[in-house]
Structures are given as structure tokens and as C-alpha cells.
Amino acid sequence: MSETFRQFLRALPDFPAELPEFVPGDAPTDPAELFRLWLDQALAAGERQPHAFSLATVAVTGQPSSRMLILKDIDDDGGWQFATSRASRKGQELVANQCAAMNFYWPSQGRQIRVAGAVRELSADASAADWAARPRADGGTNPAWQLYAVQPSEIEFWQAQHSRNHIRHRFGPGGRLLG
């Protein structure tokens, strides 16, 4: 049975027939600008929720976990913002280990963006403003709500290629191009 399932999985299509061209030498040198460009292209291609990403954190025991969240902003300090309750599993994991990784995936484009680095808590005022701006917020407050920012030590833009020679365009700390 497992060989049949394996064959079934291998027969599924990996990427759409048409993939966008990506020439790293022509890309913006600012990773936030390149992200915005790819986000616009994902929207134009009909990608649903292109601002959704998988956030990976690690518990004090070393157990990794991931879940889907929504990107809130990319701030002037280069922080990639998201929010959650401090009482949630991810909130507790961020207390134990202030590092995380984000992964955006846009299958219609054959694209992924990985963002990894240290996580910092943003101010109580910024967190309260984010809570108040949530859809269907009751106008009240939630003192457990916390806005965070990943300070990237690495950002990788990944473009699928049918040849399997996928393109990886990497940035290091401070948006320095790694090649």
C-alpha cells in the first residue's frame, strides 16, 4: 500500500506549467522591496492570502512547531511583523527561544520566501493598535496580544524551475546580498 501511495504522490504535479522568470541580477537589492514585488505578482496571479506564512518556533525542549499566520508589516528597521497571544503555544515558545522562521509559499508562481532570525517584542502601544485594527475586533483591549518582529539573519527568495535548477537568491543580516 505504501508503494502505491508513494507512486500517487510522485505523480502529482509539482509546479504550474508556466513559471515566472526571475533573474537575480535584475532584482531589487532591498529584500523588502523584492518581497513587495513578488507579493504584487502573486496577487496578480490570483494567489489567495499571499500575506499568509508558516511560522516555525522551537520549544524549550527543542520540539519544533509551525502554524500559519498573517504578515502585519515590514517595518523601517527591517522587522517582519506578526502578532499572537503571549499565552498561546507560539507565544510561550518565543519566550523560551527568541528565534523563528517564516515561510511564504505561492504555488501558482512556484515561489517561496524564507525569513529567519531573532524575534523582538514590539511596544505595548503597537500591540494594542494591532489588536484594535483586527477585523471584527470588539473595540476592547487584549493585554496578552503581542506584536513581534523577526529581525532577519537570512532571507531567501526561491524560484522553481522545471529543470530542477531552482534559483535561490539570499540576503544576510541587514539585507546584505549573499548571492
Coordinates of N, CA and C in Angstrom, one line a residue:
M1 N 0.8 -1.2 0.0 CA 0.0 0.0 0.0 C 0.9 1.3 0.0
S2 N 2.0 1.3 0.8 CA 2.8 2.5 0.8 C 3.4 2.8 -0.5
E3 N 3.8 1.7 -1.3 CA 4.4 2.0 -2.6 C 3.4 2.6 -3.6
T4 N 2.1 2.2 -3.5 CA 1.1 2.8 -4.3 C 0.9 4.2 -3.9
F5 N 0.9 4.5 -2.6 CA 0.7 5.9 -2.1 C 1.9 6.7 -2.6
R6 N 3.1 6.1 -2.5 CA 4.3 6.8 -3.0 C 4.2 7.2 -4.5
Q7 N 3.7 6.2 -5.2 CA 3.6 6.5 -6.7 C 2.5 7.5 -6.9
F8 N 1.5 7.5 -6.2 CA 0.4 8.5 -6.3 C 1.0 9.9 -6.0
L9 N 1.8 10.0 -4.9 CA 2.4 11.3 -4.6 C 3.4 11.8 -5.6
R10 N 4.2 10.9 -6.2 CA 5.2 11.2 -7.2 C 4.5 11.7 -8.5
A11 N 3.3 11.2 -8.7 CA 2.6 11.6 -10.0 C 1.9 13.0 -9.9
L12 N 1.8 13.5 -8.7 CA 1.1 14.8 -8.6 C 2.0 15.9 -9.2
P13 N 1.4 16.9 -9.8 CA 2.3 18.0 -10.4 C 3.0 18.8 -9.3
D14 N 4.2 19.1 -9.6 CA 5.0 19.9 -8.6 C 4.7 21.4 -8.8
F15 N 4.8 21.9 -10.0 CA 4.7 23.3 -10.3 C 3.7 23.5 -11.5
P16 N 3.2 24.7 -11.6 CA 2.4 25.0 -12.8 C 3.2 25.0 -14.1
A17 N 2.5 24.8 -15.2 CA 3.2 24.7 -16.5 C 4.0 25.9 -16.8
E18 N 3.5 27.1 -16.4 CA 4.1 28.3 -16.7 C 4.6 28.9 -15.4
L19 N 5.9 29.2 -15.3 CA 6.5 29.8 -14.2 C 7.1 31.2 -14.5
P20 N 7.0 32.1 -13.6 CA 7.6 33.4 -13.9 C 9.1 33.4 -14.0
E21 N 9.6 34.2 -14.8 CA 11.1 34.3 -14.9 C 11.6 35.2 -13.7
F22 N 12.7 34.7 -13.2 CA 13.4 35.5 -12.1 C 14.8 35.5 -12.4
V23 N 15.3 36.8 -12.6 CA 16.8 37.0 -12.9 C 17.3 37.7 -11.7
P24 N 18.0 37.1 -10.8 CA 18.5 37.7 -9.6 C 19.3 39.0 -9.8
G25 N 20.0 39.1 -10.9 CA 20.8 40.3 -11.2 C 19.9 41.5 -11.5
D26 N 18.7 41.3 -11.9 CA 17.8 42.4 -12.2 C 16.8 42.7 -11.0
A27 N 17.0 41.9 -9.9 CA 16.1 42.1 -8.8 C 16.5 43.3 -7.9
P28 N 15.5 43.9 -7.3 CA 15.8 45.0 -6.3 C 16.8 44.5 -5.3
T29 N 17.7 45.4 -4.8 CA 18.7 45.0 -3.9 C 18.2 45.0 -2.4
D30 N 17.0 45.6 -2.2 CA 16.4 45.6 -0.9 C 15.4 44.5 -0.8
P31 N 15.7 43.5 0.1 CA 14.8 42.4 0.2 C 13.3 42.7 0.5
A32 N 13.0 43.8 1.2 CA 11.6 44.2 1.4 C 11.0 44.6 0.1
E33 N 11.8 45.3 -0.7 CA 11.2 45.8 -2.0 C 11.0 44.6 -2.9
L34 N 11.9 43.6 -2.9 CA 11.7 42.4 -3.7 C 10.5 41.6 -3.2
F35 N 10.3 41.5 -1.9 CA 9.1 40.9 -1.3 C 7.9 41.5 -1.8
R36 N 7.8 42.9 -1.8 CA 6.6 43.6 -2.2 C 6.3 43.3 -3.7
L37 N 7.4 43.3 -4.5 CA 7.2 43.0 -5.9 C 6.6 41.6 -6.1
W38 N 7.2 40.6 -5.4 CA 6.7 39.2 -5.6 C 5.3 39.1 -5.0
L39 N 5.0 39.8 -3.9 CA 3.6 39.8 -3.4 C 2.6 40.4 -4.4
D40 N 3.0 41.5 -5.1 CA 2.1 42.1 -6.1 C 1.9 41.1 -7.2
Q41 N 3.0 40.4 -7.6 CA 2.9 39.4 -8.7 C 2.0 38.2 -8.3
A42 N 2.1 37.8 -7.0 CA 1.3 36.7 -6.5 C -0.2 37.1 -6.5
L43 N -0.5 38.3 -6.1 CA -1.8 38.8 -6.1 C -2.4 38.9 -7.6
A44 N -1.6 39.4 -8.5 CA -2.0 39.4 -9.9 C -2.2 38.1 -10.5
A45 N -1.5 37.0 -10.0 CA -1.7 35.7 -10.5 C -2.9 35.0 -9.8
G46 N -3.6 35.7 -8.9 CA -4.7 35.1 -8.2 C -4.4 34.3 -6.9
E47 N -3.2 34.4 -6.4 CA -2.8 33.7 -5.2 C -3.7 34.2 -4.1
R48 N -4.3 33.2 -3.4 CA -5.2 33.5 -2.2 C -4.3 33.7 -1.0
Q49 N -4.6 34.7 -0.2 CA -3.8 35.0 1.0 C -2.3 35.0 0.8
P50 N -1.8 35.8 -0.1 CA -0.3 35.8 -0.2 C 0.4 36.4 0.9
H51 N -0.3 37.0 1.9 CA 0.4 37.5 3.1 C 0.4 36.5 4.2
A52 N -0.1 35.3 3.9 CA 0.0 34.2 4.9 C 1.3 33.5 4.8
F53 N 1.8 33.1 6.0 CA 3.1 32.4 6.1 C 3.0 31.3 7.2
S54 N 3.9 30.4 7.1 CA 4.1 29.4 8.2 C 5.2 30.0 9.1
L55 N 4.9 30.0 10.4 CA 5.9 30.5 11.4 C 6.3 29.3 12.1
A56 N 7.7 29.1 12.1 CA 8.3 27.9 12.9 C 8.9 28.5 14.1
T57 N 8.6 27.9 15.3 CA 9.3 28.2 16.5 C 9.8 26.9 17.2
V58 N 10.5 27.1 18.3 CA 11.1 25.9 19.0 C 10.8 26.0 20.5
A59 N 10.3 25.0 21.1 CA 10.0 25.0 22.5 C 11.3 24.8 23.3
V60 N 11.3 25.0 24.5 CA 12.4 24.9 25.4 C 13.0 23.5 25.4
T61 N 12.1 22.5 25.1 CA 12.5 21.1 25.0 C 13.2 20.8 23.6
G62 N 13.2 21.7 22.7 CA 13.8 21.5 21.4 C 12.8 21.1 20.4
Q63 N 11.6 20.9 20.8 CA 10.5 20.4 19.9 C 10.1 21.6 18.9
P64 N 10.2 21.4 17.6 CA 9.8 22.5 16.7 C 8.3 22.4 16.5
S65 N 7.7 23.5 16.1 CA 6.3 23.6 15.8 C 6.1 24.7 14.7
S66 N 5.0 24.6 14.0 CA 4.8 25.6 13.0 C 3.3 25.8 12.8
R67 N 2.9 26.9 12.4 CA 1.5 27.3 12.2 C 1.4 28.4 11.2
M68 N 0.2 28.7 10.6 CA 0.0 29.7 9.7 C -0.4 31.0 10.3
L69 N 0.2 32.1 9.9 CA -0.1 33.4 10.4 C -0.2 34.4 9.2
I70 N -0.4 35.7 9.6 CA -0.6 36.7 8.5 C 0.5 37.8 8.8
L71 N 1.2 38.2 7.8 CA 2.2 39.2 7.9 C 1.5 40.5 8.1
K72 N 2.0 41.3 9.2 CA 1.3 42.5 9.5 C 2.0 43.7 8.8
D73 N 3.3 43.7 8.7 CA 4.1 44.8 8.1 C 5.5 44.4 8.0
I74 N 6.3 45.2 7.3 CA 7.7 45.1 7.3 C 8.1 46.5 7.7
D75 N 8.7 46.7 8.9 CA 9.0 48.0 9.5 C 10.3 48.6 9.0
D76 N 10.5 49.9 9.3 CA 11.6 50.6 8.9 C 13.0 50.0 9.4
D77 N 12.9 49.3 10.5 CA 14.1 48.6 11.0 C 14.3 47.2 10.3
G78 N 13.5 46.9 9.3 CA 13.7 45.6 8.6 C 13.0 44.5 9.3
G79 N 12.2 44.8 10.3 CA 11.5 43.7 11.0 C 10.2 43.2 10.3
W80 N 10.1 41.9 10.2 CA 8.9 41.3 9.5 C 7.9 41.0 10.6
Q81 N 6.8 41.7 10.7 CA 5.9 41.7 11.8 C 4.8 40.7 11.7
F82 N 4.5 40.1 12.9 CA 3.3 39.2 13.1 C 2.9 39.4 14.5
A83 N 1.7 38.9 14.8 CA 1.1 39.0 16.2 C 0.5 37.7 16.7
T84 N 0.5 37.5 18.0 CA -0.2 36.4 18.6 C -0.4 36.7 20.1
S85 N -1.1 35.9 20.7 CA -1.3 36.0 22.2 C 0.0 35.4 22.9
R86 N 0.5 36.1 23.9 CA 1.6 35.7 24.7 C 1.3 34.3 25.4
A87 N 0.0 34.1 25.6 CA -0.4 32.9 26.3 C -0.5 31.6 25.3
S88 N -0.4 31.9 24.0 CA -0.5 30.8 23.1 C 0.8 29.9 23.1
R89 N 0.7 28.8 22.5 CA 1.9 27.9 22.4 C 3.0 28.7 21.7
K90 N 2.8 29.4 20.6 CA 3.9 30.1 19.9 C 4.4 31.2 20.8
G91 N 3.5 31.9 21.5 CA 3.9 33.0 22.4 C 4.8 32.4 23.5
Q92 N 4.5 31.3 24.1 CA 5.4 30.7 25.1 C 6.7 30.2 24.5
E93 N 6.6 29.7 23.3 CA 7.9 29.2 22.6 C 8.8 30.4 22.3
L94 N 8.2 31.6 22.0 CA 9.0 32.8 21.7 C 9.6 33.3 23.0
V95 N 9.0 33.1 24.2 CA 9.6 33.5 25.4 C 10.9 32.6 25.7
A96 N 10.7 31.3 25.4 CA 11.8 30.3 25.6 C 13.0 30.4 24.6
N97 N 12.6 30.8 23.4 CA 13.6 30.8 22.3 C 13.2 32.0 21.4
Q98 N 13.9 33.1 21.4 CA 13.5 34.3 20.7 C 14.0 34.2 19.2
C99 N 13.9 33.1 18.6 CA 14.2 32.9 17.2 C 13.0 32.3 16.5
A100 N 12.9 32.6 15.2 CA 11.8 32.0 14.4 C 12.1 32.0 13.0
A101 N 11.4 31.3 12.2 CA 11.5 31.3 10.8 C 10.1 31.4 10.2
M102 N 10.0 32.2 9.1 CA 8.8 32.4 8.4 C 9.0 31.8 7.0
N103 N 7.9 31.2 6.4 CA 8.0 30.7 5.1 C 6.7 31.1 4.3
F104 N 6.8 31.9 3.3 CA 5.7 32.2 2.4 C 5.8 31.3 1.2
Y105 N 4.7 30.7 0.7 CA 4.7 29.8 -0.4 C 3.6 30.2 -1.3
W106 N 3.9 30.4 -2.6 CA 3.0 30.8 -3.6 C 3.0 29.8 -4.7
P107 N 2.2 28.7 -4.6 CA 2.3 27.7 -5.6 C 2.0 28.1 -7.0
S108 N 1.1 29.0 -7.2 CA 0.8 29.5 -8.6 C 2.0 30.1 -9.3
Q109 N 3.0 30.5 -8.5 CA 4.2 31.2 -9.0 C 5.4 30.3 -8.9
G110 N 5.3 29.2 -8.2 CA 6.4 28.3 -7.9 C 7.5 29.0 -7.1
R111 N 7.0 29.8 -6.1 CA 7.9 30.7 -5.3 C 7.7 30.5 -3.8
Q112 N 8.8 30.6 -3.1 CA 8.9 30.6 -1.7 C 9.8 31.7 -1.2
I113 N 9.5 32.2 0.0 CA 10.4 33.2 0.6 C 10.6 32.7 2.1
R114 N 11.8 32.5 2.5 CA 12.1 32.2 3.8 C 12.8 33.4 4.5
V115 N 12.3 33.6 5.7 CA 12.8 34.7 6.6 C 13.1 34.1 7.9
A116 N 14.4 34.2 8.4 CA 14.7 33.6 9.7 C 15.6 34.5 10.5
G117 N 15.4 34.5 11.8 CA 16.2 35.4 12.6 C 15.7 35.5 14.0
A118 N 16.3 36.5 14.8 CA 15.8 36.8 16.1 C 14.5 37.5 16.1
V119 N 13.7 37.2 17.1 CA 12.4 37.9 17.3 C 12.4 38.8 18.4
R120 N 11.9 40.0 18.2 CA 11.8 41.0 19.2 C 10.3 41.4 19.4
E121 N 10.0 41.7 20.7 CA 8.6 42.2 21.0 C 8.5 43.6 20.7
L122 N 7.4 44.1 20.1 CA 7.2 45.5 19.8 C 6.5 46.1 21.0
S123 N 6.3 47.4 21.0 CA 5.7 48.1 22.2 C 4.3 47.7 22.5
A124 N 3.9 47.9 23.7 CA 2.5 47.7 24.2 C 1.6 48.5 23.3
D125 N 2.0 49.8 23.0 CA 1.1 50.6 22.2 C 0.9 50.0 20.8
A126 N 2.0 49.6 20.2 CA 1.9 49.0 18.8 C 1.0 47.7 18.9
S127 N 1.2 46.9 19.9 CA 0.4 45.7 20.1 C -1.1 46.0 20.3
A128 N -1.4 47.0 21.1 CA -2.8 47.4 21.3 C -3.4 47.9 20.0
A129 N -2.6 48.7 19.2 CA -3.1 49.2 18.0 C -3.4 48.1 17.0
D130 N -2.5 47.1 17.0 CA -2.8 46.0 16.1 C -4.0 45.2 16.5
W131 N -4.2 45.0 17.8 CA -5.4 44.3 18.3 C -6.7 45.1 17.8
A132 N -6.6 46.4 18.0 CA -7.8 47.2 17.7 C -8.1 47.2 16.2
A133 N -7.1 47.0 15.4 CA -7.3 47.1 13.9 C -7.7 45.7 13.3
R134 N -7.8 44.7 14.2 CA -8.2 43.4 13.7 C -9.6 43.4 13.2
P135 N -9.9 42.7 12.1 CA -11.3 42.6 11.7 C -12.2 42.0 12.8
R136 N -13.4 42.6 12.9 CA -14.3 42.2 13.9 C -13.9 42.3 15.4
A137 N -12.9 43.2 15.6 CA -12.4 43.4 17.0 C -13.6 44.2 17.7
D138 N -13.8 43.8 18.9 CA -14.9 44.4 19.7 C -14.6 45.8 20.2
G139 N -13.4 46.3 19.8 CA -13.0 47.7 20.3 C -12.4 47.6 21.7
G140 N -12.4 46.4 22.3 CA -11.8 46.3 23.7 C -10.3 46.1 23.5
T141 N -9.7 45.8 24.6 CA -8.3 45.5 24.7 C -8.0 44.1 24.9
N142 N -6.8 43.6 24.6 CA -6.4 42.3 24.9 C -4.9 42.4 25.4
P143 N -4.7 42.5 26.7 CA -3.3 42.7 27.2 C -2.4 41.6 26.9
A144 N -2.9 40.4 26.5 CA -2.0 39.3 26.1 C -1.5 39.4 24.7
W145 N -2.2 40.2 23.9 CA -1.8 40.3 22.5 C -0.5 41.0 22.3
Q146 N 0.4 40.4 21.5 CA 1.7 40.9 21.3 C 2.1 41.0 19.8
L147 N 2.6 42.1 19.4 CA 3.1 42.3 18.1 C 4.6 42.0 18.2
Y148 N 5.1 41.2 17.3 CA 6.5 40.8 17.2 C 7.1 41.2 15.9
A149 N 8.5 41.2 15.8 CA 9.1 41.4 14.5 C 10.3 40.5 14.4
V150 N 10.4 39.7 13.3 CA 11.6 38.9 13.0 C 12.6 39.8 12.4
Q151 N 13.8 39.9 13.1 CA 14.9 40.6 12.5 C 15.8 39.6 11.7
P152 N 15.7 39.7 10.4 CA 16.3 38.6 9.6 C 17.8 38.5 9.7
S153 N 18.3 37.3 9.9 CA 19.7 37.0 9.7 C 19.8 36.3 8.4
E154 N 18.7 35.9 7.8 CA 18.7 35.3 6.5 C 17.3 35.5 5.8
I155 N 17.4 35.9 4.5 CA 16.1 35.9 3.7 C 16.5 35.2 2.4
E156 N 15.7 34.2 2.0 CA 16.0 33.5 0.8 C 14.7 33.6 -0.1
F157 N 14.9 34.1 -1.3 CA 13.9 34.0 -2.3 C 14.2 32.8 -3.2
W158 N 13.2 32.0 -3.4 CA 13.3 30.7 -4.1 C 12.3 30.7 -5.3
Q159 N 12.9 30.5 -6.5 CA 12.0 30.4 -7.7 C 12.2 29.0 -8.3
A160 N 11.1 28.3 -8.4 CA 11.1 26.9 -9.0 C 11.5 27.0 -10.5
Q161 N 12.1 26.0 -11.0 CA 12.5 25.9 -12.4 C 12.1 24.4 -12.8
H162 N 11.5 24.3 -13.9 CA 11.2 22.9 -14.4 C 12.4 22.0 -14.6
S163 N 13.6 22.7 -14.8 CA 14.8 21.9 -15.0 C 15.3 21.4 -13.6
R164 N 14.7 21.8 -12.5 CA 15.1 21.4 -11.2 C 16.3 22.2 -10.7
N165 N 16.8 23.1 -11.5 CA 17.9 24.0 -11.1 C 17.2 25.3 -10.5
H166 N 16.6 25.1 -9.4 CA 15.9 26.2 -8.8 C 16.8 27.3 -8.4
I167 N 16.2 28.5 -8.5 CA 17.0 29.8 -8.2 C 16.8 30.1 -6.8
R168 N 18.0 30.3 -6.1 CA 18.0 30.8 -4.7 C 18.7 32.1 -4.7
H169 N 18.0 33.1 -4.1 CA 18.6 34.5 -4.0 C 18.6 34.9 -2.6
R170 N 19.8 34.9 -1.9 CA 19.8 35.0 -0.5 C 20.4 36.4 0.0
F171 N 19.8 36.8 1.1 CA 20.3 38.0 1.8 C 20.7 37.7 3.2
G172 N 21.7 38.3 3.8 CA 22.1 38.1 5.1 C 21.6 39.2 6.0
P173 N 22.3 39.3 7.2 CA 21.9 40.4 8.1 C 22.0 41.8 7.5
G174 N 21.0 42.6 7.8 CA 21.0 44.0 7.3 C 20.6 44.0 5.8
G175 N 20.1 42.9 5.2 CA 19.8 42.9 3.8 C 21.0 42.8 2.9
R176 N 22.1 42.4 3.4 CA 23.3 42.2 2.6 C 23.1 41.0 1.7
L177 N 23.4 41.2 0.4 CA 23.2 40.2 -0.6 C 24.3 39.1 -0.4
L178 N 23.8 37.8 -0.3 CA 24.8 36.7 -0.1 C 25.0 36.0 -1.4
G179 N 24.2 36.2 -2.4 CA 24.4 35.5 -3.7 C 23.6 34.3 -3.9

